[in-house]
Coordinates of C-alpha atoms in Angstrom, one line a residue:
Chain I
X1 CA -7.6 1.4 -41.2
X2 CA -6.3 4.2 -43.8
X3 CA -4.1 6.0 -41.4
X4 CA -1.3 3.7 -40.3
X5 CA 0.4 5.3 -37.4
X6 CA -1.1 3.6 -34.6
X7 CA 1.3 1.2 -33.3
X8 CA -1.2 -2.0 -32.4
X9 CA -4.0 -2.9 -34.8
X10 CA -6.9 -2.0 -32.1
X11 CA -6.2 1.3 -30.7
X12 CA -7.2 2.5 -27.3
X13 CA -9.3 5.3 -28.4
X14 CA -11.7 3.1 -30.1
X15 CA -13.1 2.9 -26.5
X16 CA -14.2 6.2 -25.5
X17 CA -15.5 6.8 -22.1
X18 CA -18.8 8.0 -21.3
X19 CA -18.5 11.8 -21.5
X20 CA -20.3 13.3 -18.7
X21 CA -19.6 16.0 -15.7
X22 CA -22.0 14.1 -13.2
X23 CA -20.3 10.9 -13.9
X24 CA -17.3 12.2 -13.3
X25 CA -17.8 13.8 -9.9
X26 CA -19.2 10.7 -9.0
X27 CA -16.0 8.9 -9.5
X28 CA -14.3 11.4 -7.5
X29 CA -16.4 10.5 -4.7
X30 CA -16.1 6.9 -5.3
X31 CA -12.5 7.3 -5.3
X32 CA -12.7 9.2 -1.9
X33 CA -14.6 6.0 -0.7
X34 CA -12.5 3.5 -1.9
X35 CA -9.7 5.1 -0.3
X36 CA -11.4 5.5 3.0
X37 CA -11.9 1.7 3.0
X38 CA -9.1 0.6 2.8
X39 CA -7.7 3.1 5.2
X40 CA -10.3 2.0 8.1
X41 CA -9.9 -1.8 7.0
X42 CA -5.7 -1.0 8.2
X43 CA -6.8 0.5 11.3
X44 CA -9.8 -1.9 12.3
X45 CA -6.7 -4.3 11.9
X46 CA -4.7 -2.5 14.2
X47 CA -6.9 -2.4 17.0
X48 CA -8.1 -5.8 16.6
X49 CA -4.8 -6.6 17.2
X50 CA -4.7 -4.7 20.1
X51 CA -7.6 -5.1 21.6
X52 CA -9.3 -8.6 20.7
X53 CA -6.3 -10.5 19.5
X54 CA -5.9 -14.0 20.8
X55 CA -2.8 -14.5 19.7
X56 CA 0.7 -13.5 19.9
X57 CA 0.9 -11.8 16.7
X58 CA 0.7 -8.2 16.6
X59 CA 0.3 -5.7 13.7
X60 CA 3.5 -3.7 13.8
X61 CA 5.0 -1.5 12.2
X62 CA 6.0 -3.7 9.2
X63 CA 2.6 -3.7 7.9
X64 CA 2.1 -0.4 7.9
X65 CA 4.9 0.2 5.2
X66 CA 2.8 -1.2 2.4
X67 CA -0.1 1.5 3.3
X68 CA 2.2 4.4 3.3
X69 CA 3.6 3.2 0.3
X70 CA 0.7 2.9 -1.5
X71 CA -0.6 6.6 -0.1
X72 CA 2.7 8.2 -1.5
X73 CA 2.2 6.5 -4.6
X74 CA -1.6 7.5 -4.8
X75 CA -0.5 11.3 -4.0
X76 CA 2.4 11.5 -6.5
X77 CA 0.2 9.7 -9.4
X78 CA -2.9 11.9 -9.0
X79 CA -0.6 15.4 -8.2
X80 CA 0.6 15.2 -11.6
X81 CA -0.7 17.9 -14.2
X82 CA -1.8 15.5 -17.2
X83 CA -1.5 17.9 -19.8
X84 CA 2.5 17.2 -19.3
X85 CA 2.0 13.5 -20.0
X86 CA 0.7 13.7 -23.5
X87 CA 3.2 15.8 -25.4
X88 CA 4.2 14.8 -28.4
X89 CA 8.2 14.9 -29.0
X90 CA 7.9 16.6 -32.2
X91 CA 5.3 19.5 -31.3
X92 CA 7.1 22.4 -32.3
X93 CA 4.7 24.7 -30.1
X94 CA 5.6 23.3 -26.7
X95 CA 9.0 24.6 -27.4
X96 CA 12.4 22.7 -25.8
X97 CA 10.8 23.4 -22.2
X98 CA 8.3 21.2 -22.5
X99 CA 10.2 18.4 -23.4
X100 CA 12.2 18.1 -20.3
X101 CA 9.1 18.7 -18.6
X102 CA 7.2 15.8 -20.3
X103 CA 10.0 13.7 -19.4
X104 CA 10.6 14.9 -15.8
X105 CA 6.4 13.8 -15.8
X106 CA 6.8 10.3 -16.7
X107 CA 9.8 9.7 -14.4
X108 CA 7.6 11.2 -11.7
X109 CA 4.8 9.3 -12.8
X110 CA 6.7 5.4 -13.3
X111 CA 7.8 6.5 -9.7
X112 CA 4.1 6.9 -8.3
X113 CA 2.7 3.5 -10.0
X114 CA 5.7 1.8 -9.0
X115 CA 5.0 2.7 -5.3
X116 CA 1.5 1.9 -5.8
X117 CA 2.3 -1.7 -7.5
X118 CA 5.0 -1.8 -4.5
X119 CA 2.8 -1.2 -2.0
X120 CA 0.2 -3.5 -3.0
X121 CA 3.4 -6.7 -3.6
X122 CA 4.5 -5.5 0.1
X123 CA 1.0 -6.7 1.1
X124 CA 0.8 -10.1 -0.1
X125 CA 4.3 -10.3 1.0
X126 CA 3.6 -9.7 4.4
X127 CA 0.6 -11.5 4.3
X128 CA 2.2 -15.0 3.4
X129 CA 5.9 -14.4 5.6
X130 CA 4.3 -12.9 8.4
X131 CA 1.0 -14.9 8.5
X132 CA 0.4 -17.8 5.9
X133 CA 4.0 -19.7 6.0
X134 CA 3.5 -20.1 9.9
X135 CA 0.3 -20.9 9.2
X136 CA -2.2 -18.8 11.5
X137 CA -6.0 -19.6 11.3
X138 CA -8.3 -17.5 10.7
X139 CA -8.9 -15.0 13.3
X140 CA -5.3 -14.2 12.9
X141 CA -4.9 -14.2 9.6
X142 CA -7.8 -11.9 9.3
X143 CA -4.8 -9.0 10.4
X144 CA -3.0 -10.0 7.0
X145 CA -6.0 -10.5 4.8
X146 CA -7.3 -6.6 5.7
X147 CA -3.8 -5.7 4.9
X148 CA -4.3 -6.8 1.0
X149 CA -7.9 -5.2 1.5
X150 CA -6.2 -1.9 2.4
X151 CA -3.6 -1.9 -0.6
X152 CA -5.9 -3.3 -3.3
X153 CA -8.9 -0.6 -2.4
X154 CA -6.0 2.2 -2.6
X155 CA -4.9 1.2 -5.7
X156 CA -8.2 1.0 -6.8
X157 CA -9.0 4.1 -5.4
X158 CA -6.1 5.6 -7.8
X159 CA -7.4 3.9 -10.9
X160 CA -11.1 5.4 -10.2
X161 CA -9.5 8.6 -9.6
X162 CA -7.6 8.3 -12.8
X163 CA -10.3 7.4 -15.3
X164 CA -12.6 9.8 -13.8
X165 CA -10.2 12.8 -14.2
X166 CA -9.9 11.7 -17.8
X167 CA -13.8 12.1 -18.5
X168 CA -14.5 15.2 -20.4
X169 CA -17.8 16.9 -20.4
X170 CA -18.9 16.9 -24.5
X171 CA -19.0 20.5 -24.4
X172 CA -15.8 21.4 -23.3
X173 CA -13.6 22.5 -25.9
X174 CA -9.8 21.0 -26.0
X175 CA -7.7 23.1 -26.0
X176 CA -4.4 21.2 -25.7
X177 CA -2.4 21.2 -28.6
Chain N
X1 CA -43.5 24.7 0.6
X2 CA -42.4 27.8 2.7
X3 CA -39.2 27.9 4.0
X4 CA -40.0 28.2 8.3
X5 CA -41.8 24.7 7.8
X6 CA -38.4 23.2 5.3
X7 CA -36.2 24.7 8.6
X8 CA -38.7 23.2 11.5
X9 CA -38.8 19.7 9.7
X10 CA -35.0 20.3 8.8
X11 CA -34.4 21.0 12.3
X12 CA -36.5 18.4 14.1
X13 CA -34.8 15.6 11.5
X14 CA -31.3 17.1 12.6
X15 CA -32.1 16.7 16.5
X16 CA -33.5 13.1 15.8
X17 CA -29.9 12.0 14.2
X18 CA -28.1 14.0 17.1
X19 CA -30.5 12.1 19.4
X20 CA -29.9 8.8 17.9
X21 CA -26.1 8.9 18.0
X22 CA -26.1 10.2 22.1
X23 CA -28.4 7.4 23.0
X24 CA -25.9 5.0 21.3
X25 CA -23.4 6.7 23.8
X26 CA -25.7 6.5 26.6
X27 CA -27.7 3.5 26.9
X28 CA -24.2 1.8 26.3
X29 CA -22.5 4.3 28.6
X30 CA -19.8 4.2 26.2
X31 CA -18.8 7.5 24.7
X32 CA -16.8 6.6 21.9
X33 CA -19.1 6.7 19.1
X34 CA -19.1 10.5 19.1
X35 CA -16.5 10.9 17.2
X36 CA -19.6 10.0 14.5
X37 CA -20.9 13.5 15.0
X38 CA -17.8 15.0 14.4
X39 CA -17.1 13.5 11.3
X40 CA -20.7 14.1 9.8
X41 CA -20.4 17.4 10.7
X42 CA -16.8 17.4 8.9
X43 CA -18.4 16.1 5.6
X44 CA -20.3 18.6 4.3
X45 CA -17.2 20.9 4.5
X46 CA -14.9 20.5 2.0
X47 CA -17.7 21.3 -0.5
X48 CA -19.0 24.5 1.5
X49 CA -15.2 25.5 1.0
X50 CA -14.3 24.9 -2.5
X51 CA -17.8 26.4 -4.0
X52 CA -16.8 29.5 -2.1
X53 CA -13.6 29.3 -3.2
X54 CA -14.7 28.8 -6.6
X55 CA -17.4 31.8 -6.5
X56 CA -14.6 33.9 -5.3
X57 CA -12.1 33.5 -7.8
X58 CA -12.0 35.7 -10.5
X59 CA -13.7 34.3 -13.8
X60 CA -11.9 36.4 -16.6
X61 CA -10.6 34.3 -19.2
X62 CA -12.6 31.3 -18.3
X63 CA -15.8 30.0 -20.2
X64 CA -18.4 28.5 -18.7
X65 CA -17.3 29.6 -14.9
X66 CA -20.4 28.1 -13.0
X67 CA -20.9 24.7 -14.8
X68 CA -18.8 22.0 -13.8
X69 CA -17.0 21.7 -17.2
X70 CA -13.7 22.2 -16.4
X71 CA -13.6 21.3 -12.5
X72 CA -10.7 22.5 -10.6
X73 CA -8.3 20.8 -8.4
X74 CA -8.7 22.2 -5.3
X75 CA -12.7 21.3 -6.2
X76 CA -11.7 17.4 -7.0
X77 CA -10.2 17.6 -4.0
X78 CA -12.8 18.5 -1.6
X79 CA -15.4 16.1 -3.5
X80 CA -12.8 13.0 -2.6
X81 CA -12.4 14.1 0.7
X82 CA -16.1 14.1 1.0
X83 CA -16.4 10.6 -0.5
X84 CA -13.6 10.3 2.3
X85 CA -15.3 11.6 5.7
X86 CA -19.0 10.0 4.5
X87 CA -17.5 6.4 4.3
X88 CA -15.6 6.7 7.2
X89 CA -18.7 8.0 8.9
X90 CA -19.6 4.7 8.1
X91 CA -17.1 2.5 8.4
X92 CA -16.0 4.0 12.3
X93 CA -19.0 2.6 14.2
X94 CA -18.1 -0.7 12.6
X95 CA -14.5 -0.9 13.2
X96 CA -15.2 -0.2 16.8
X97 CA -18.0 -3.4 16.1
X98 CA -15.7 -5.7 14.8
X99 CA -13.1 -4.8 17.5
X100 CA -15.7 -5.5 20.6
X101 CA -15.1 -1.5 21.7
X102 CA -19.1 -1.0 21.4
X103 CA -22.4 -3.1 21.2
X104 CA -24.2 -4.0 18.0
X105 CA -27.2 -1.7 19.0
X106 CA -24.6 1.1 19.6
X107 CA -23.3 0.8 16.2
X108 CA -26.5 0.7 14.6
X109 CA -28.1 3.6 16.3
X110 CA -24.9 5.9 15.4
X111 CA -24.8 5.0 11.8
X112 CA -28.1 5.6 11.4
X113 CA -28.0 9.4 13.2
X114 CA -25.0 10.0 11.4
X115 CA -25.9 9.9 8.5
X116 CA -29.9 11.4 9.3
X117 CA -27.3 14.6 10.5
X118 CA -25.6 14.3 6.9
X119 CA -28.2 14.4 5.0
X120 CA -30.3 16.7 6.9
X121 CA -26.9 19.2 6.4
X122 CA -26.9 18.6 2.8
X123 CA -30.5 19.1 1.9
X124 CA -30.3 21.7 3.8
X125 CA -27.9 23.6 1.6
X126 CA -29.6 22.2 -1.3
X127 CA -33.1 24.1 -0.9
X128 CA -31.6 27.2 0.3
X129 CA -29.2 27.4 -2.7
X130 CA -31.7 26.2 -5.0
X131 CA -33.6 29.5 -4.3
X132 CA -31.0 31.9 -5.2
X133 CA -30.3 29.8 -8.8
X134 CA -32.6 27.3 -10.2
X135 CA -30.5 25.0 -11.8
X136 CA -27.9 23.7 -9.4
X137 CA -26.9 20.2 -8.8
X138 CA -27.0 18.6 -5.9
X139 CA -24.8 20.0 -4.1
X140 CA -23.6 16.7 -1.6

């Protein structure tokens, strides 16, 4: 490697994603998707728990925390203009503005995937205080287990979303400085 | 293929799916799974929305308005939403399954006409924009 400023000997944009415009409206759907089921897999669990439910335990509001979580932090991540993210701190053409703004940007962004990584933790943690320590069988642990199923199809939801916004069409021209 | 026999078959493919979905209702005499229709009716929507939107806005400055080179956000957001109201299309029916609120035929039949009802809505607008400009996507 001739040019030396890349911090780790493999650098990221060695792997370039398939550039195209159908691809990537397809992973906006799929990200649509994804979301949607793990939305219905929190409230199949809530009305299982109200309707079928042999037991005493009942989804309350303490597993719905980790879901809104993870929605805020899914909203936040994917709100963010992208073009902020990526400016360099020497550019003398974004001027002192965009500085701040770049910085503002990645606080709001740690923020989002640190709700989203939050919200998924939260579900695992409810999962083993509320269900697996008092060890449930299955029927009722199936509450707990959609739980995880809800945060870990957001989040995936938000990566989709995410590398799908990032696909460029080969024609487009950057103009980003 | 002229277009009066594309809207009879259209039309008689749209009445089977609404068929389907109120005999899940009926033979069950449970009404819940009509909140199918509703949502297949939702999710060709967003789309409908953000193309006009998108035709509307004005396209000075901007290369390449019609492709989808440089999507918009308002677009993204109507195709996720899409992605959205199709799955849960889906995945309604079987939550009410899973939770003993409706019968396995029920949930069958309305799956089944809800999505004939989507995708008769979406072909649909397909052939009758792909007569005013030849080389549009699917438009789903």
């Amino acid at each position: 490697m001739e040019n030396s400023n890349h911090l780790f000997r493999f650098n990221l944009s060695m792997l370039h994603l398939p550039k195209s415009a159908k691809l990537r409206s397809f992973g906006v759907y799929l990200a649509g998707g994804l979301y949607a089921i793990g939305f219905w897999s929190i409230i199949d669990a809530a009305i299982y728990s109200k309707t079928v439910n042999a037991s005493i335990v009942h989804v309350t509001f303490v597993d719905w925390i980790p879901f809104i979580c993870s929605t805020l932090g899914m909203l936040i991540v994917n709100s963010i203009e992208k073009s902020n993210l990526f400016v360099d701190s020497n550019n003398s053409f974004s001027g002192s503005g965009g500085n701040t703004n770049a910085w503002a940007a990645r606080v709001i962004l740690f923020l989002g995937f640190a709700l989203l990584a939050g919200g998924l933790a939260g579900s695992f943690m409810v999962f083993i205080l509320k269900f697996l320590l008092k060890q449930y069988t299955f029927p009722t642990l199936g509450m707990g287990v959609s739980n995880i199923v809800c945060n870990a199809c957001i989040m995936l939801s938000c990566i989709t979303l995410w590398l799908s916004q990032n696909i460029e069409d080969e024609y487009s021209y950057n103009l980003a400085l | 293929m002229n277009p009066l026999n594309k809207i009879i078959f259209l039309s008689a493919f749209l009445a089977s799916g609404f068929l389907l979905i109120l005999l899940s209702c009926a033979l069950y005499n449970n009404f819940k799974p009509l909140w199918v229709i509703l949502i297949f009716l939702l999710a060709p929507l967003p789309n409908i929305v953000s193309s006009s939107i998108d035709n509307n806005r004005d396209d000075f400055l901007r290369f390449n308005s019609s492709d989808m080179n440089n999507p918009s956000p308002v677009q993204e957001f109507c195709k996720s939403l899409t992605g959205f109201l199709i799955v849960s299309g889906v995945a309604l029916p079987l939550t009410f399954y899973h939770t003993n609120l409706v019968e396995f035929g029920s949930m069958l039949m309305s799956i089944v006409g809800g999505l004939i009802v989507y995708f008769d809505i979406t072909i649909f607008i397909w052939f009758f924009s792909e007569e005013e400009d030849e080389n549009d996507d699917f438009n789903f």
